[in-house]
Coordinates of C-alpha atoms and ligand atoms in Angstrom, one line a residue:
M1 CA 1.8 -3.7 -11.2
N2 CA -0.3 -1.2 -13.2
L3 CA 1.2 2.3 -13.1
S4 CA -1.3 5.8 -13.4
S5 CA -1.5 8.9 -12.2
C6 CA -3.9 10.5 -9.3
T7 CA -4.3 13.5 -8.9
A8 CA -5.7 14.5 -5.6
V9 CA -6.3 17.0 -3.7
A10 CA -6.3 18.4 0.4
G11 CA -7.0 20.7 3.3
T12 CA -4.3 21.8 5.6
N13 CA -5.3 21.8 9.1
I14 CA -4.9 24.2 12.3
A15 CA -4.8 22.1 15.7
L16 CA -6.4 23.5 18.1
V17 CA -5.0 21.3 20.9
K18 CA -1.2 21.7 19.6
Y19 CA 1.5 18.7 18.1
W20 CA 4.9 19.6 19.5
G21 CA 7.7 16.8 20.1
K22 CA 8.4 13.4 18.8
R23 CA 8.4 10.0 20.2
D24 CA 10.8 8.3 17.4
V25 CA 12.7 10.5 14.8
A26 CA 13.4 8.5 12.6
L27 CA 9.6 7.6 12.0
N28 CA 8.2 10.8 12.8
L29 CA 5.8 9.9 15.2
P30 CA 4.3 11.8 17.8
A31 CA 5.1 12.5 21.5
T32 CA 1.4 13.3 22.4
G33 CA -1.7 13.7 20.6
S34 CA -3.2 16.4 19.0
L35 CA -6.7 17.7 17.4
S36 CA -7.3 20.0 14.7
L37 CA -9.6 21.3 12.3
T38 CA -8.9 20.5 9.0
L39 CA -10.0 23.5 6.5
K40 CA -12.0 23.6 3.1
E41 CA -10.7 27.5 1.3
L42 CA -6.7 26.0 2.5
G43 CA -5.0 23.0 0.6
T44 CA -3.1 21.4 -1.7
R45 CA -3.8 20.3 -5.0
T46 CA -0.9 17.2 -6.7
T47 CA -0.8 15.5 -9.0
V48 CA 2.4 12.0 -9.8
R49 CA 2.7 9.9 -12.4
F50 CA 5.1 7.0 -11.8
G51 CA 7.0 6.1 -15.5
S52 CA 10.2 4.7 -16.1
H53 CA 11.2 6.5 -18.9
F54 CA 12.1 9.8 -16.0
G55 CA 15.1 9.3 -16.1
P56 CA 17.1 8.9 -12.6
D57 CA 16.1 11.9 -10.5
D58 CA 12.2 12.5 -10.2
R59 CA 10.9 15.5 -11.6
V60 CA 8.7 17.8 -8.9
R61 CA 6.6 21.3 -9.8
L62 CA 5.8 23.5 -6.8
N63 CA 2.9 26.5 -7.3
G64 CA 4.3 26.1 -10.5
Q65 CA 8.4 26.6 -10.5
D66 CA 11.6 24.5 -9.2
P67 CA 11.4 23.5 -5.3
D68 CA 14.6 24.6 -3.6
D69 CA 16.5 21.5 -3.0
K70 CA 15.8 21.4 1.1
T71 CA 11.7 20.6 -0.6
R72 CA 12.7 18.3 -3.2
S73 CA 14.4 15.5 -1.3
R74 CA 12.1 15.5 1.0
I75 CA 9.4 14.6 -2.0
G76 CA 12.6 12.2 -2.6
A77 CA 12.4 10.3 0.6
F78 CA 8.9 10.0 0.6
L79 CA 8.6 8.9 -2.8
D80 CA 10.7 6.2 -1.5
L81 CA 8.9 4.9 1.2
V82 CA 5.8 5.4 -1.7
R83 CA 8.4 3.1 -3.9
A84 CA 9.9 0.6 -1.4
H85 CA 5.6 -0.4 -0.2
A86 CA 4.6 -0.9 -3.9
G87 CA 7.7 -2.7 -5.1
I88 CA 8.5 -0.2 -7.8
S89 CA 11.3 1.5 -8.2
A90 CA 10.3 3.6 -11.7
R91 CA 10.7 7.9 -11.5
A92 CA 7.6 10.3 -11.3
E93 CA 6.3 13.5 -11.7
V94 CA 5.0 15.8 -9.3
V95 CA 2.6 18.9 -9.7
T96 CA 1.5 20.7 -7.6
E97 CA -0.5 24.0 -6.4
N98 CA -1.3 25.2 -3.3
S99 CA -4.8 27.4 -2.4
V100 CA -2.9 28.7 0.7
P101 CA -2.4 32.7 -0.5
T102 CA 0.8 33.3 -0.5
A103 CA 1.9 33.9 2.8
A104 CA -0.8 33.4 4.6
G105 CA 1.0 31.5 7.6
L106 CA -0.9 28.4 7.8
A107 CA 1.6 25.9 6.8
S108 CA 1.4 24.3 3.5
S109 CA 2.8 21.3 4.8
A110 CA -0.3 19.4 5.4
S111 CA -1.8 19.5 3.2
G112 CA 0.9 19.1 0.5
F113 CA 1.9 15.6 2.5
A114 CA -2.0 14.4 3.1
A115 CA -2.8 14.9 -0.6
L116 CA 0.6 14.1 -1.2
A117 CA 0.5 10.4 0.0
L118 CA -3.0 10.1 -1.5
A119 CA -1.7 10.9 -5.2
A120 CA 1.5 8.7 -5.4
S121 CA -0.1 5.5 -3.3
R122 CA -3.1 5.4 -5.7
A123 CA -0.6 6.4 -8.4
A124 CA 2.1 3.3 -7.7
G125 CA -1.1 1.1 -7.8
L126 CA -2.5 0.6 -4.4
I127 CA -5.2 1.1 -2.6
L128 CA -4.4 1.9 1.4
E129 CA -7.2 1.9 3.9
P130 CA -7.7 6.0 5.8
A131 CA -5.9 4.3 8.5
Q132 CA -2.7 3.3 6.4
L133 CA -2.9 6.9 4.3
S134 CA -2.4 8.6 7.8
A135 CA 0.5 6.9 8.7
L136 CA 2.1 7.0 5.6
A137 CA 1.5 10.8 5.1
R138 CA 2.2 11.6 8.7
R139 CA 6.3 10.3 7.3
G140 CA 6.3 13.3 5.3
S141 CA 4.6 16.0 8.2
G142 CA 3.0 14.8 11.0
S143 CA -0.3 17.0 10.9
A144 CA -0.4 15.9 7.5
A145 CA -1.8 12.9 9.2
R146 CA -4.4 15.0 9.9
S147 CA -5.4 16.4 7.1
I148 CA -6.3 12.7 5.2
F149 CA -9.5 13.3 6.8
G150 CA -12.6 16.5 7.4
G151 CA -13.5 18.4 10.0
F152 CA -12.4 17.7 13.7
V153 CA -9.7 15.2 13.7
E154 CA -7.5 13.0 16.6
M155 CA -4.3 12.4 15.8
Q156 CA -2.7 9.0 18.2
P157 CA 0.0 9.3 19.3
G158 CA 0.5 5.3 19.7
V159 CA 2.5 2.8 21.5
F160 CA 3.5 0.7 18.9
S161 CA 7.5 0.7 17.0
D162 CA 7.2 0.7 14.0
G163 CA 4.1 3.9 14.2
T164 CA 1.2 1.6 12.5
D165 CA -0.9 3.2 15.6
A166 CA 0.5 6.9 15.2
V167 CA -2.6 7.4 12.6
A168 CA -5.8 9.4 13.4
A169 CA -9.3 9.7 13.2
P170 CA -12.0 12.1 12.0
V171 CA -13.8 13.3 15.4
P172 CA -17.5 13.4 13.8
E173 CA -19.9 14.5 17.5
G174 CA -18.1 18.1 15.6
D175 CA -19.4 17.3 12.3
G176 CA -22.1 20.2 10.9
W177 CA -21.3 22.6 13.8
P178 CA -20.6 26.1 12.1
V179 CA -17.1 27.5 13.8
R180 CA -14.6 29.2 11.4
L181 CA -11.0 30.1 12.0
V182 CA -10.2 33.8 10.4
V183 CA -6.1 34.0 9.8
A184 CA -4.7 37.4 10.9
V185 CA -1.0 37.3 8.9
T186 CA 0.5 39.5 10.7
S187 CA 3.7 39.7 8.5
E188 CA 4.4 38.6 4.5
G189 CA 7.3 35.6 3.9
A190 CA 9.5 36.7 7.1
K191 CA 11.4 33.2 7.5
H192 CA 10.9 31.3 11.1
M193 CA 12.2 28.4 12.3
G194 CA 10.8 25.3 11.0
S195 CA 9.1 23.3 13.5
T196 CA 10.4 20.2 13.0
E197 CA 13.9 21.9 13.8
A198 CA 12.3 24.1 17.2
M199 CA 10.8 20.7 18.7
D200 CA 13.9 19.3 18.2
R201 CA 15.4 21.7 20.1
T202 CA 12.7 22.3 22.7
A203 CA 12.6 18.9 24.0
R204 CA 16.2 19.0 24.2
T205 CA 16.3 21.7 26.3
S206 CA 13.3 23.1 27.7
P207 CA 13.0 22.3 31.3
F208 CA 8.9 22.8 29.9
Y209 CA 9.0 20.0 28.0
A210 CA 7.5 17.5 30.2
G211 CA 5.4 19.7 31.7
W212 CA 4.4 20.3 28.2
L213 CA 3.9 16.6 27.2
E214 CA 2.3 15.9 31.0
S215 CA -0.7 18.3 30.1
V216 CA -1.9 17.4 27.2
P217 CA -3.8 14.2 27.7
Q218 CA -6.4 16.3 29.8
D219 CA -6.5 19.0 26.6
L220 CA -8.0 16.2 24.3
Q221 CA -10.0 14.7 27.0
D222 CA -11.6 18.7 27.7
A223 CA -11.2 19.4 23.5
R224 CA -13.7 16.2 22.9
A225 CA -15.6 17.0 25.0
A226 CA -16.4 20.1 24.4
I227 CA -17.5 19.4 20.3
A228 CA -19.5 17.1 21.7
E229 CA -21.2 19.3 23.2
R230 CA -21.4 21.9 20.7
D231 CA -19.6 24.5 23.5
L232 CA -17.2 26.4 22.1
H233 CA -16.4 28.6 25.2
R234 CA -14.9 25.0 26.3
L235 CA -13.1 24.7 23.4
G236 CA -12.3 28.2 22.8
T237 CA -10.8 28.0 26.4
V238 CA -8.5 24.7 25.2
A239 CA -7.2 25.9 22.3
E240 CA -5.7 29.1 23.9
R241 CA -4.3 27.2 26.7
S242 CA -2.6 24.2 24.8
A243 CA -1.0 27.2 21.7
M244 CA 0.2 29.4 25.1
R245 CA 1.7 26.1 26.8
M246 CA 3.6 25.2 23.5
H247 CA 4.7 28.2 22.8
A248 CA 5.7 28.7 26.7
S249 CA 7.8 25.6 26.6
A250 CA 9.6 26.8 22.6
M251 CA 10.0 29.9 24.2
A252 CA 12.5 28.3 27.8
A253 CA 13.9 26.4 25.1
A254 CA 18.9 26.8 24.9
P255 CA 18.9 29.0 22.8
P256 CA 15.2 30.7 22.9
I257 CA 12.2 30.0 20.5
L258 CA 9.9 33.0 19.8
Y259 CA 7.5 32.6 17.1
W260 CA 5.7 35.9 18.0
T261 CA 5.8 40.1 17.4
P262 CA 4.6 42.4 18.6
S263 CA 1.8 42.0 16.5
T264 CA 1.4 38.6 17.2
L265 CA 0.7 39.7 20.8
A266 CA -1.7 43.5 19.8
A267 CA -4.7 40.8 17.9
M268 CA -4.0 38.4 21.4
Q269 CA -5.6 41.5 23.3
T270 CA -7.4 42.0 20.6
V271 CA -8.9 38.5 20.9
R272 CA -9.8 39.5 24.5
G273 CA -11.3 42.2 24.0
L274 CA -13.6 40.0 21.5
R275 CA -14.4 38.6 24.5
D276 CA -14.7 41.1 26.7
S277 CA -17.7 42.6 24.9
G278 CA -19.5 39.6 24.6
V279 CA -18.4 37.9 21.3
A280 CA -16.8 34.2 21.5
A281 CA -13.5 34.4 20.5
Y282 CA -10.2 32.3 21.3
F283 CA -7.1 32.5 19.6
T284 CA -4.1 29.5 18.3
I285 CA -0.7 30.5 17.2
D286 CA 1.3 28.2 15.3
A287 CA 5.2 28.4 14.3
G288 CA 4.7 31.6 13.0
P289 CA 4.0 34.8 14.2
H290 CA 0.3 34.8 13.0
V291 CA -2.9 34.4 15.1
K292 CA -6.0 32.5 14.4
V293 CA -9.2 33.2 16.0
L294 CA -12.3 30.3 16.7
C295 CA -15.5 31.9 16.8
E296 CA -18.8 31.1 15.3
A297 CA -19.5 31.9 11.3
A298 CA -22.7 34.9 12.8
D299 CA -19.3 36.7 14.5
V300 CA -16.9 36.6 12.2
P301 CA -17.4 40.3 10.2
Q302 CA -17.6 41.2 14.4
V303 CA -14.2 38.9 14.5
E304 CA -12.7 40.4 10.9
A305 CA -13.8 44.1 11.7
A306 CA -11.9 43.9 15.1
L307 CA -8.4 42.4 13.9
S308 CA -8.5 43.9 10.5
A309 CA -7.7 47.4 13.0
T310 CA -5.8 45.7 14.7
P311 CA -1.5 47.5 14.4
G312 CA 0.9 45.1 12.7
V313 CA -2.4 42.8 11.0
L314 CA -2.0 42.8 7.3
R315 CA -5.2 41.1 6.2
T316 CA -7.4 37.8 7.2
V317 CA -8.2 35.2 5.9
V318 CA -11.2 33.5 6.9
A319 CA -11.9 29.5 6.6
S320 CA -14.4 27.3 7.6
P321 CA -14.2 22.8 8.3
G322 CA -13.5 21.4 4.8
R323 CA -13.1 17.3 3.9
G324 CA -10.5 15.0 3.8
A325 CA -8.0 14.2 1.4
R326 CA -10.1 12.7 -2.0
I327 CA -9.3 11.9 -5.6
L328 CA -10.5 14.0 -8.1
H329 CA -9.4 12.0 -10.9
E330 CA -6.8 8.9 -12.2
T331 CA -6.5 8.1 -15.6
T332 CA -4.3 4.1 -15.6
S333 CA -2.2 3.6 -18.3
Ligands
LIG401 C1 0.5 22.0 15.0 N1 3.0 22.4 14.4 O1 -0.3 20.2 15.7 C2 1.9 22.2 15.5 C3 1.7 23.2 16.0 C4 3.1 24.5 13.9 C5 2.3 23.8 15.1 O2 2.0 20.3 13.4 O3 8.6 17.7 12.4 O4 5.2 20.5 10.5 O5 6.9 18.2 10.1 O6 6.1 16.4 11.5 O7 3.7 18.8 10.6 C6 4.1 22.0 12.5 O8 4.3 20.6 12.8 O9 6.6 19.5 11.5 C7 2.8 21.4 12.9 P1 7.2 18.1 11.6 P2 5.0 19.4 11.1 O10 0.1 22.1 13.7

């Protein structure tokens, strides 16, 4: 078995049809499909090296610092999966950097576990097919399965109990469509309830969870059709609907889960105002207070200006479609 060093990069992604709820917690299998856009400007670069001289623990550096215990154990558990698959026991050194601007409110777990899946599997001597990589990344974070691929990506919930069919795949009809996501950052560094815990509470206690699950297949069908037709109005309408339904299901949990702040609502109103003035702009919101606005590249200046003038919006970040996870370099020892 050749143990090598591998550096991989992956872009984060924003779901336009959201993932919210699991059919199997242990294998991290989603209850529904989801559909996202992988981003170019915001992502993770990770180097993994296995070595028998590393001692009893994996060594992890995250943005030049030691990670907190929760992050360290999540990465360690993921590396254990890779070791089991490759039949090795060596510990790893992991060095990872996020290009997601600090507190941009964009989850780094999607790009983080996609880059880690690729770098760690290769460094362990495994060469996985894209679908296998997607399934591996999913074990780290559900949304990471989508970041293995570039552009528009659809995640399948799968039906198998082992999760081998719970993988993502590209939606190539969207390739080359010059859409953008303008992120309106509405708070710096505030801690919110993590998606995993919030999904679990929603599934256990929200009377709207069943309705949410029922609604997703139609949204996926409409989103696929909208992408094939390059119909931004149709895609944006689905994206807003999916985000609102996801948040409605979470708000109805006990205790309730509310990610929005007055700034979130103000940015949502700004997006409606843009549409009233003829700009095709549509919002989506994840497990936090920030608002991400889907629009055409040509409309970015107007969208940025309107969001920047919105009370509570601290700054904006513009992101465009990006490629899937890929290897930057590797060396065999
Ligand atoms: C999404 N989110 O589709 C949804 C919408 C947040 C809101 O996927 O438990 O960090 O690790 O599988 O992938 C964030 O959830 O959750 C997420 P786990 P993950 O993008």
